Short mmCIF file of C-alpha atoms in Angstrom, two decimals:
data_model
loop_
_atom_site.label_atom_id
_atom_site.label_comp_id
_atom_site.label_asym_id
_atom_site.label_seq_id
_atom_site.Cartn_x
_atom_site.Cartn_y
_atom_site.Cartn_z
CA UNK I 102 19.82 -19.89 -0.33
CA UNK I 103 16.87 -19.78 -2.69
CA UNK I 104 15.30 -16.31 -3.15
CA UNK I 105 11.80 -15.40 -4.31
CA UNK I 106 11.40 -12.96 -7.19
CA UNK I 107 8.41 -11.29 -8.82
CA UNK I 108 7.92 -12.73 -12.32
CA UNK I 109 4.40 -11.67 -13.25
CA UNK I 110 1.56 -9.39 -12.21
CA UNK I 111 -1.89 -8.06 -13.00
CA UNK I 112 -3.97 -5.16 -11.69
CA UNK I 113 -7.65 -4.33 -11.91
CA UNK I 114 -9.04 -0.81 -12.10
CA UNK I 115 -9.63 0.57 -8.60
CA UNK I 116 -12.89 2.36 -7.80
CA UNK I 117 -16.54 1.36 -7.78
CA UNK I 118 -16.29 -1.94 -9.62
CA UNK I 119 -19.12 -3.60 -11.55
CA UNK I 120 -17.71 -6.92 -10.34
CA UNK I 121 -19.93 -8.21 -7.57
CA UNK I 122 -17.51 -9.58 -4.99
CA UNK I 123 -13.94 -10.59 -4.16
CA UNK I 124 -14.44 -13.89 -6.00
CA UNK I 125 -14.95 -12.03 -9.28
CA UNK I 126 -12.30 -9.43 -8.49
CA UNK I 127 -9.68 -12.10 -7.78
CA UNK I 128 -10.65 -14.01 -10.92
CA UNK I 129 -10.08 -10.84 -12.95
CA UNK I 130 -6.38 -10.73 -12.01
CA UNK I 131 -5.29 -14.29 -11.14
CA UNK I 132 -5.24 -15.77 -14.65
CA UNK I 133 -3.76 -12.62 -16.27
CA UNK I 134 -0.92 -12.58 -13.70
CA UNK I 135 -0.07 -16.22 -14.38
CA UNK I 136 -0.16 -15.56 -18.12
CA UNK I 137 2.01 -12.45 -17.70
CA UNK I 138 4.64 -14.63 -16.02
CA UNK I 139 4.60 -16.99 -19.01
CA UNK I 140 3.26 -19.83 -16.89
CA UNK I 141 0.10 -21.92 -16.59
CA UNK I 142 -2.13 -22.82 -13.64
CA UNK I 143 -0.44 -26.23 -13.48
CA UNK I 144 2.84 -24.50 -12.52
CA UNK I 145 1.45 -22.90 -9.35
CA UNK I 146 2.53 -24.62 -6.11
CA UNK I 147 0.77 -22.36 -3.60
CA UNK I 148 -1.86 -19.61 -3.47
CA UNK I 149 -1.69 -16.79 -0.93
CA UNK I 150 -4.72 -14.53 -0.64
CA UNK I 151 -4.96 -11.15 1.07
CA UNK I 152 -8.51 -10.07 1.92
CA UNK I 153 -9.37 -8.26 5.15
CA UNK I 154 -13.18 -8.62 4.85
CA UNK I 155 -14.23 -8.39 8.53
CA UNK I 156 -17.79 -7.66 7.50
CA UNK I 157 -17.59 -6.35 3.94
CA UNK I 158 -19.00 -9.71 2.84
CA UNK I 159 -20.81 -12.60 4.55
CA UNK I 160 -18.79 -14.92 2.31
CA UNK I 161 -15.47 -15.65 3.94
CA UNK I 162 -13.00 -18.54 3.52
CA UNK I 163 -11.49 -16.23 0.91
CA UNK I 164 -8.46 -18.39 0.15
CA UNK I 165 -10.69 -20.99 -1.45
CA UNK I 166 -12.41 -18.45 -3.70
CA UNK I 167 -9.49 -18.18 -6.13
CA UNK I 168 -10.16 -21.70 -7.40
CA UNK I 169 -13.85 -20.84 -7.79
CA UNK I 170 -12.74 -18.40 -10.49
CA UNK I 171 -10.30 -20.87 -12.06
CA UNK I 172 -10.95 -24.54 -11.41
CA UNK I 173 -7.52 -25.43 -12.81
CA UNK I 174 -6.21 -24.15 -9.45
CA UNK I 175 -8.65 -26.33 -7.50
CA UNK I 176 -6.08 -28.66 -5.91
CA UNK I 177 -3.37 -26.08 -5.24
CA UNK I 178 -2.85 -25.41 -1.50
CA UNK I 179 -4.36 -22.01 -0.67
CA UNK I 180 -4.33 -19.85 2.44
CA UNK I 181 -5.77 -16.45 3.34
CA UNK I 182 -3.81 -13.79 5.28
CA UNK I 183 -5.12 -10.73 7.14
CA UNK I 184 -3.08 -7.91 8.63
CA UNK I 185 -5.34 -4.84 8.45
CA UNK I 186 -4.27 -2.41 5.70
CA UNK I 187 -1.04 -4.41 5.23
CA UNK I 188 -2.99 -7.56 4.36
CA UNK I 189 -1.61 -7.63 0.81
CA UNK I 190 2.01 -7.44 1.97
CA UNK I 191 1.33 -10.14 4.57
CA UNK I 192 0.17 -12.45 1.78
CA UNK I 193 3.17 -11.51 -0.37
CA UNK I 194 5.74 -12.07 2.38
CA UNK I 195 4.15 -15.39 3.38
CA UNK I 196 4.36 -16.53 -0.24
CA UNK I 197 8.02 -15.53 -0.31
CA UNK I 198 8.64 -17.54 2.86
CA UNK I 199 6.93 -20.52 1.18
CA UNK I 200 9.31 -20.35 -1.76
CA UNK I 201 12.45 -19.54 0.20
CA UNK I 202 11.81 -22.43 2.60
CA UNK I 203 11.84 -24.78 -0.39
CA UNK I 204 8.20 -25.82 -0.12
CA UNK I 205 7.42 -24.68 -3.66
CA UNK I 206 8.86 -22.94 -6.70
CA UNK I 207 5.89 -20.87 -7.93
CA UNK I 208 3.38 -18.96 -5.81
CA UNK I 209 0.36 -16.88 -6.74
CA UNK I 210 -0.44 -13.89 -4.51
CA UNK I 211 -3.84 -12.24 -4.86
CA UNK I 212 -5.07 -9.24 -2.89
CA UNK I 213 -8.63 -7.94 -3.14
CA UNK I 214 -11.40 -6.05 -1.37
CA UNK I 215 -14.99 -5.16 -2.25
CA UNK I 216 -15.86 -2.10 -0.16
CA UNK I 217 -18.25 0.16 -2.06
CA UNK I 218 -21.29 -2.13 -1.68
CA UNK I 219 -21.22 -1.53 2.08
CA UNK I 220 -22.96 1.55 3.57
CA UNK I 221 -20.52 4.32 4.50
CA UNK I 222 -21.22 4.15 8.25
CA UNK I 223 -20.57 0.40 8.26
CA UNK I 224 -17.33 0.89 6.30
CA UNK I 225 -16.08 3.24 9.03
CA UNK I 226 -16.88 0.75 11.76
CA UNK I 227 -15.30 -2.15 9.89
CA UNK I 228 -12.08 -0.18 9.35
CA UNK I 229 -12.02 0.89 12.99
CA UNK I 230 -11.48 -2.77 13.82
CA UNK I 231 -7.87 -2.16 12.75
CA UNK I 232 -7.53 0.04 15.84
CA UNK I 233 -7.46 -1.01 19.50
CA UNK I 234 -11.21 -1.06 20.06
CA UNK I 235 -10.98 -1.34 23.84
CA UNK I 236 -9.72 2.24 23.88
CA UNK I 237 -10.42 3.67 20.43
CA UNK I 238 -13.90 2.40 19.49
CA UNK I 239 -15.50 5.73 20.40
CA UNK I 240 -13.56 7.64 17.75
CA UNK I 241 -15.98 9.52 15.50
CA UNK I 242 -15.38 9.14 11.80
CA UNK I 243 -13.79 5.71 11.89
CA UNK I 244 -10.15 5.51 10.87
CA UNK I 245 -10.27 9.05 9.49
CA UNK I 246 -11.15 10.14 13.02
CA UNK I 247 -8.17 8.22 14.39
CA UNK I 248 -5.78 9.91 11.97
CA UNK I 249 -7.55 13.21 12.60
CA UNK I 250 -6.46 12.84 16.23
CA UNK I 251 -2.92 12.06 15.08
CA UNK I 252 -2.94 15.17 12.89
CA UNK I 253 -4.24 17.29 15.78
CA UNK I 254 -1.45 16.00 18.03
CA UNK I 255 1.12 16.62 15.28
CA UNK I 256 -0.05 20.22 14.82
CA UNK I 257 -0.01 20.83 18.57
CA UNK I 258 3.57 19.59 18.84
CA UNK I 259 5.07 20.93 15.62
CA UNK I 260 2.71 23.61 14.30
CA UNK I 261 -0.14 23.71 11.80
CA UNK I 262 0.93 21.96 8.61
CA UNK I 263 -2.40 22.02 6.79
CA UNK I 264 -0.83 23.67 3.74
CA UNK I 265 1.81 20.98 3.44
CA UNK I 266 -0.85 18.27 3.74
CA UNK I 267 -2.71 19.95 0.89
CA UNK I 268 0.51 19.96 -1.13
CA UNK I 269 0.85 16.20 -0.59
CA UNK I 270 -2.75 15.65 -1.69
CA UNK I 271 -2.28 17.82 -4.78
CA UNK I 272 0.96 16.01 -5.66
CA UNK I 273 -0.60 12.57 -5.45
CA UNK I 274 -3.72 13.54 -7.38
CA UNK I 275 -1.55 15.07 -10.12
CA UNK I 276 0.48 11.83 -10.28
CA UNK I 277 -2.70 9.74 -10.35
CA UNK I 278 -3.76 11.44 -13.57
CA UNK I 279 -1.21 9.22 -15.33
CA UNK I 280 -2.36 5.99 -13.66
CA UNK I 281 -4.96 4.10 -15.73
CA UNK I 282 -5.89 1.99 -12.68
CA UNK I 283 -6.54 4.91 -10.34
CA UNK I 284 -9.90 5.46 -8.67
CA UNK I 285 -9.71 9.28 -8.79
CA UNK I 286 -7.96 10.54 -11.91
CA UNK I 287 -8.47 14.23 -11.25
CA UNK I 288 -5.89 16.97 -10.67
CA UNK I 289 -7.52 19.04 -7.93
CA UNK I 290 -4.61 21.45 -7.49
CA UNK I 291 -3.27 22.95 -4.27
CA UNK I 292 -5.89 25.67 -3.81
CA UNK I 293 -8.80 23.23 -3.84
CA UNK I 294 -7.03 20.78 -1.52
CA UNK I 295 -6.11 23.60 0.87
CA UNK I 296 -9.58 25.12 1.09
CA UNK I 297 -12.42 23.82 3.23
CA UNK I 298 -15.60 23.93 1.15
CA UNK I 299 -18.83 22.10 0.46
CA UNK I 300 -16.91 19.90 -1.95
CA UNK I 301 -13.92 19.53 0.37
CA UNK I 302 -15.31 19.53 3.91
CA UNK I 303 -13.60 18.45 7.09
CA UNK I 304 -13.93 14.69 7.49
CA UNK I 305 -12.13 14.62 10.82
CA UNK I 306 -10.57 18.02 11.53
CA UNK I 307 -7.95 19.02 10.61
CA UNK I 308 -8.23 16.41 7.83
CA UNK I 309 -10.30 17.41 4.85
CA UNK I 310 -11.81 15.09 2.27
CA UNK I 311 -8.77 15.56 0.05
CA UNK I 312 -6.55 14.42 2.94
CA UNK I 313 -8.23 11.00 3.03
CA UNK I 314 -7.82 7.96 0.78
CA UNK I 315 -10.81 6.54 -1.03
CA UNK I 316 -13.15 3.67 -0.28
CA UNK I 317 -12.52 1.43 -3.27
CA UNK I 318 -13.00 -1.96 -4.87
CA UNK I 319 -10.12 -3.66 -6.60
CA UNK I 320 -7.66 -6.50 -6.91
CA UNK I 321 -4.02 -7.07 -7.79
CA UNK I 322 -2.00 -10.24 -8.25
CA UNK I 323 1.67 -11.18 -8.27
CA UNK I 324 3.38 -14.40 -9.35
CA UNK I 325 6.55 -15.29 -7.47
CA UNK I 326 9.22 -17.80 -8.48
CA UNK I 327 12.48 -18.93 -6.94
CA UNK I 328 15.48 -17.23 -8.52
CA UNK I 329 16.57 -20.31 -10.47
CA UNK I 330 13.16 -20.60 -12.11
CA UNK I 331 12.90 -16.82 -12.54
CA UNK I 332 16.10 -16.85 -14.60
CA UNK I 333 14.26 -18.89 -17.25
CA UNK I 334 11.29 -16.52 -17.45
CA UNK I 335 10.87 -13.25 -19.34
CA UNK I 336 11.05 -10.78 -16.45
CA UNK I 337 12.13 -10.82 -12.83
CA UNK I 338 12.12 -8.29 -10.00
CA UNK I 339 14.31 -9.16 -7.01
CA UNK I 340 13.98 -8.15 -3.38
CA UNK I 341 17.25 -6.52 -2.39
CA UNK I 342 15.82 -6.57 1.14
CA UNK I 343 12.53 -6.87 2.99
CA UNK I 344 11.62 -6.19 6.59
CA UNK I 345 8.56 -6.27 8.79
CA UNK I 346 8.39 -4.53 12.15
CA UNK I 347 5.38 -4.19 14.40
CA UNK I 348 4.52 -1.58 17.00
CA UNK I 349 2.18 -1.52 20.00
CA UNK I 350 -1.42 -1.42 18.79
CA UNK I 351 -2.84 0.95 21.41
CA UNK I 352 -1.92 4.55 20.65
CA UNK I 353 -2.07 5.33 24.38
CA UNK I 354 0.97 3.14 24.97
CA UNK I 355 3.34 4.75 22.45
CA UNK I 356 4.15 8.06 20.82
CA UNK I 357 1.57 8.13 17.99
CA UNK I 358 3.69 10.61 16.04
CA UNK I 359 6.89 8.57 16.05
CA UNK I 360 5.87 5.69 13.74
CA UNK I 361 8.65 3.76 15.45
CA UNK I 362 7.75 0.45 13.81
CA UNK I 363 7.96 2.09 10.40
CA UNK I 364 11.31 3.65 11.30
CA UNK I 365 12.69 0.26 12.36
CA UNK I 366 11.42 -1.46 9.20
CA UNK I 367 13.01 1.19 6.98
CA UNK I 368 16.29 1.20 8.89
CA UNK I 369 16.47 -2.60 8.84
CA UNK I 370 15.67 -2.92 5.15
CA UNK I 371 18.17 -0.25 4.11
CA UNK I 372 20.84 -1.84 6.31
CA UNK I 373 20.17 -5.32 4.89
CA UNK I 374 20.38 -3.89 1.38
CA UNK I 375 23.57 -1.93 2.19
CA UNK I 376 21.87 1.22 0.85
CA UNK I 377 20.79 4.67 1.92
CA UNK I 378 17.71 6.63 0.87
CA UNK I 379 19.94 8.49 -1.60
CA UNK I 380 20.33 5.24 -3.54
CA UNK I 381 16.60 4.79 -4.12
CA UNK I 382 15.03 5.93 -7.38
CA UNK I 383 11.49 6.30 -5.98
CA UNK I 384 9.19 5.17 -3.18
CA UNK I 385 5.61 3.95 -3.06
CA UNK I 386 4.40 4.73 0.46
CA UNK I 387 1.18 4.18 2.40
CA UNK I 388 -0.63 7.52 2.21
CA UNK I 389 -3.95 6.39 3.68
CA UNK I 390 -4.08 10.00 4.92
CA UNK I 391 -1.81 12.88 4.00
CA UNK I 392 -0.62 13.17 7.60
CA UNK I 393 0.56 9.56 7.33
CA UNK I 394 2.71 10.36 4.29
CA UNK I 395 4.27 13.32 6.07
CA UNK I 396 5.15 11.31 9.17
CA UNK I 397 6.45 8.51 6.93
CA UNK I 398 8.96 10.97 5.44
CA UNK I 399 10.31 11.33 8.96
CA UNK I 400 10.20 7.59 9.70
CA UNK I 401 12.14 6.71 6.55
CA UNK I 402 14.79 9.29 7.39
CA UNK I 403 14.05 12.00 4.83
CA UNK I 404 13.50 14.52 7.63
CA UNK I 405 13.90 14.90 11.38
CA UNK I 406 10.77 14.53 13.55
CA UNK I 407 8.49 17.50 12.97
CA UNK I 408 10.30 18.55 9.80
CA UNK I 409 8.49 16.49 7.18
CA UNK I 410 7.00 19.75 5.93
CA UNK I 411 10.44 20.76 4.64
CA UNK I 412 10.46 17.73 2.33
CA UNK I 413 7.14 18.90 0.91
CA UNK I 414 8.18 22.55 0.57
CA UNK I 415 11.48 21.64 -1.10
CA UNK I 416 9.72 19.46 -3.70
CA UNK I 417 11.94 16.47 -2.89
CA UNK I 418 9.10 13.96 -3.27
CA UNK I 419 7.51 15.39 -6.41
CA UNK I 420 7.68 13.32 -9.57
CA UNK I 421 10.60 15.42 -10.79
CA UNK I 422 12.18 15.66 -7.33
CA UNK I 423 15.21 13.94 -5.83
CA UNK I 424 13.13 11.05 -4.44
CA UNK I 425 9.70 10.79 -6.09
CA UNK I 426 7.11 9.43 -3.67
CA UNK I 427 3.93 7.81 -4.97
CA UNK I 428 4.39 8.34 -8.71
CA UNK I 429 1.34 6.04 -9.02
CA UNK I 430 -0.80 8.60 -7.19
CA UNK I 431 -0.62 6.57 -4.00
CA UNK I 432 -3.63 5.42 -2.03
CA UNK I 433 -4.85 9.01 -2.13
CA UNK I 434 -5.57 8.94 -5.86
CA UNK I 435 -5.30 5.25 -6.77
CA UNK I 436 -7.68 4.13 -4.04
CA UNK I 437 -7.35 1.81 -1.07
CA UNK I 438 -9.18 -1.54 -1.41
CA UNK I 439 -7.66 -2.89 1.81
CA UNK I 440 -6.54 -6.39 0.84
CA UNK I 441 -5.30 -5.31 -2.58
CA UNK I 442 -3.21 -2.33 -1.50
CA UNK I 443 0.07 -4.01 -0.51
CA UNK I 444 0.06 -6.16 -3.64
CA UNK I 445 -0.79 -3.14 -5.79
CA UNK I 446 2.09 -1.11 -4.39
CA UNK I 447 4.56 -3.85 -5.34
CA UNK I 448 3.01 -4.14 -8.81
CA UNK I 449 3.39 -0.37 -9.33
CA UNK I 450 7.06 -0.60 -8.31
CA UNK I 451 7.69 -3.60 -10.57
CA UNK I 452 6.16 -1.79 -13.55
CA UNK I 453 8.46 1.19 -12.97
CA UNK I 454 11.57 -0.99 -12.66
CA UNK I 455 10.71 -2.81 -15.89
CA UNK I 456 10.15 0.51 -17.68
CA UNK I 457 6.54 -0.50 -18.34
CA UNK I 458 4.70 2.14 -16.28
CA UNK I 459 3.45 4.11 -19.28
CA UNK I 460 2.64 7.72 -18.46
CA UNK I 461 3.58 7.06 -14.82
CA UNK I 462 7.17 6.22 -15.80
CA UNK I 463 9.86 8.25 -14.02
CA UNK I 464 12.84 7.61 -16.28
CA UNK I 465 15.00 4.53 -15.76
CA UNK I 466 14.75 3.69 -12.05
CA UNK I 467 17.06 1.07 -10.60
CA UNK I 468 15.93 0.73 -6.98
CA UNK I 469 12.44 1.07 -5.49
CA UNK I 470 11.25 1.35 -1.92
CA UNK I 471 7.78 0.17 -0.91
CA UNK I 472 6.21 0.90 2.48
CA UNK I 473 2.85 -0.66 3.39
CA UNK I 474 1.39 -0.42 6.88
CA UNK I 475 -1.50 -1.93 8.78
CA UNK I 476 -3.43 0.11 11.32
CA UNK I 477 -1.86 3.31 12.64
CA UNK I 478 1.67 2.17 11.77
CA UNK I 479 1.23 -1.08 13.73
CA UNK I 480 2.23 -3.64 11.07
CA UNK I 481 5.00 -2.16 8.92
CA UNK I 482 6.46 -3.69 5.75
CA UNK I 483 9.38 -2.30 3.75
CA UNK I 484 10.61 -3.82 0.50
CA UNK I 485 13.64 -2.74 -1.53
CA UNK I 486 13.20 -3.90 -5.11
CA UNK I 487 15.50 -4.05 -8.13
CA UNK I 488 15.27 -5.49 -11.60
CA UNK I 489 16.92 -8.91 -11.92
CA UNK I 490 16.10 -9.62 -15.56
#
C-alpha cells in the first residue's frame, strides 16, 4: 500500500503580520514549501487548504486563493477543510488520504489564518463557534471562558493546580525563546506567570493571561509525496501511525475533564505504531490553554486522571526532561492562527527529526508525537512521525 510522507515545508512568522489576508499569508509559504521539497508547481496533483475563517474575513472560498498567489497552480484541484482548531490537521490528513488512495502522488497542504485585524470581542465570538452554541453561547470570555470553566471543574475535583499551570506557561515561553517563528519570544519566568497582576490579569478565572494562547496571524505549508516518489527526494518524514478520534461536542453530555477522544486517538496511534510513550523522543501538543496541556498529559498516558501536576513537578516534559513537550514553545508562545496550527505542529516535528530545528533542537530525536485538537477536545488528531530519509 502506498504511504504519504512529508517531503517539504515552509513556515511564516506567527504574530501580527504585515500581510493583509490569508491569500498573502498562503502565498508566503506555498512556493517556498514546494521549493524546499525540490519540486515545481507542475508536480503538484492536489491542494488542500486549512482555514477556519468563520468571520475573520468576508473573502471565503479559501481553497481557490492559493492559485491567486501562484498562477502556476491555477488548474490543480484544490479543496478547503475546516475542523475548528484542528483545521490544519484535517487538511493534512485529507491530503494523505488523497495520496494513499492513489489519486495523486504530490499534494500541497497550506494552513493559514488572519486573526489580528478583527476586534478582540469579535474574535472571542468567532472562536466560540467551535463550541456547542445551543448550550455554551453565553460563556463570557469566548473560548478562554469555556476552558476557564474546565479549569474550575478540574480544581474542584482534583485541587487547585494554578502553580503547575504557571509552570507549564513558563516552560513553553522559555522554549519559545529559541523559536524564530514564535509570536511571543519572551521568557516570563514562573513568578510572573503565577502572579495575578495588571500585566497578567485573570482572563477567565482561574486562567490568567499567561495561561492562554495568543491571537495570531500566520501560515505553514507541507508538501506530501507517496513513499516511492519520496525516496527520490532529498528528505522524507514518514507517519509511523496516525489516528483521529472525535468526542461529543456538548460538554454537558460528557466528562469535560476526561478528554476521552484524545485518549482514544493516542492509544490507537501508539498501538498502530507498536510503541509506548517511552519510545517517543518528544511531543508537540495542543496547549491552547495551560489546563489543556495538563489534561493532555493524562489523556496520552503520562499520568493518571488528576495527576498531571506530577508530570509538571517532576520536570518530565521540560526540554531536558524524559519526554520534552512543546520544544517549539507550543501554541502558548508560538501563537495559534487557527488554520495554520495543525500544519505548523507537524512542521516543527519534521524540523526536529531532520536535525534542522536550530536553537530549538533537542538532540537527535527519532520519534515524534503530535497532538492537535479542535474545540474542547472534540476533534482529536495524533501523528507518530519518524525520519525516512
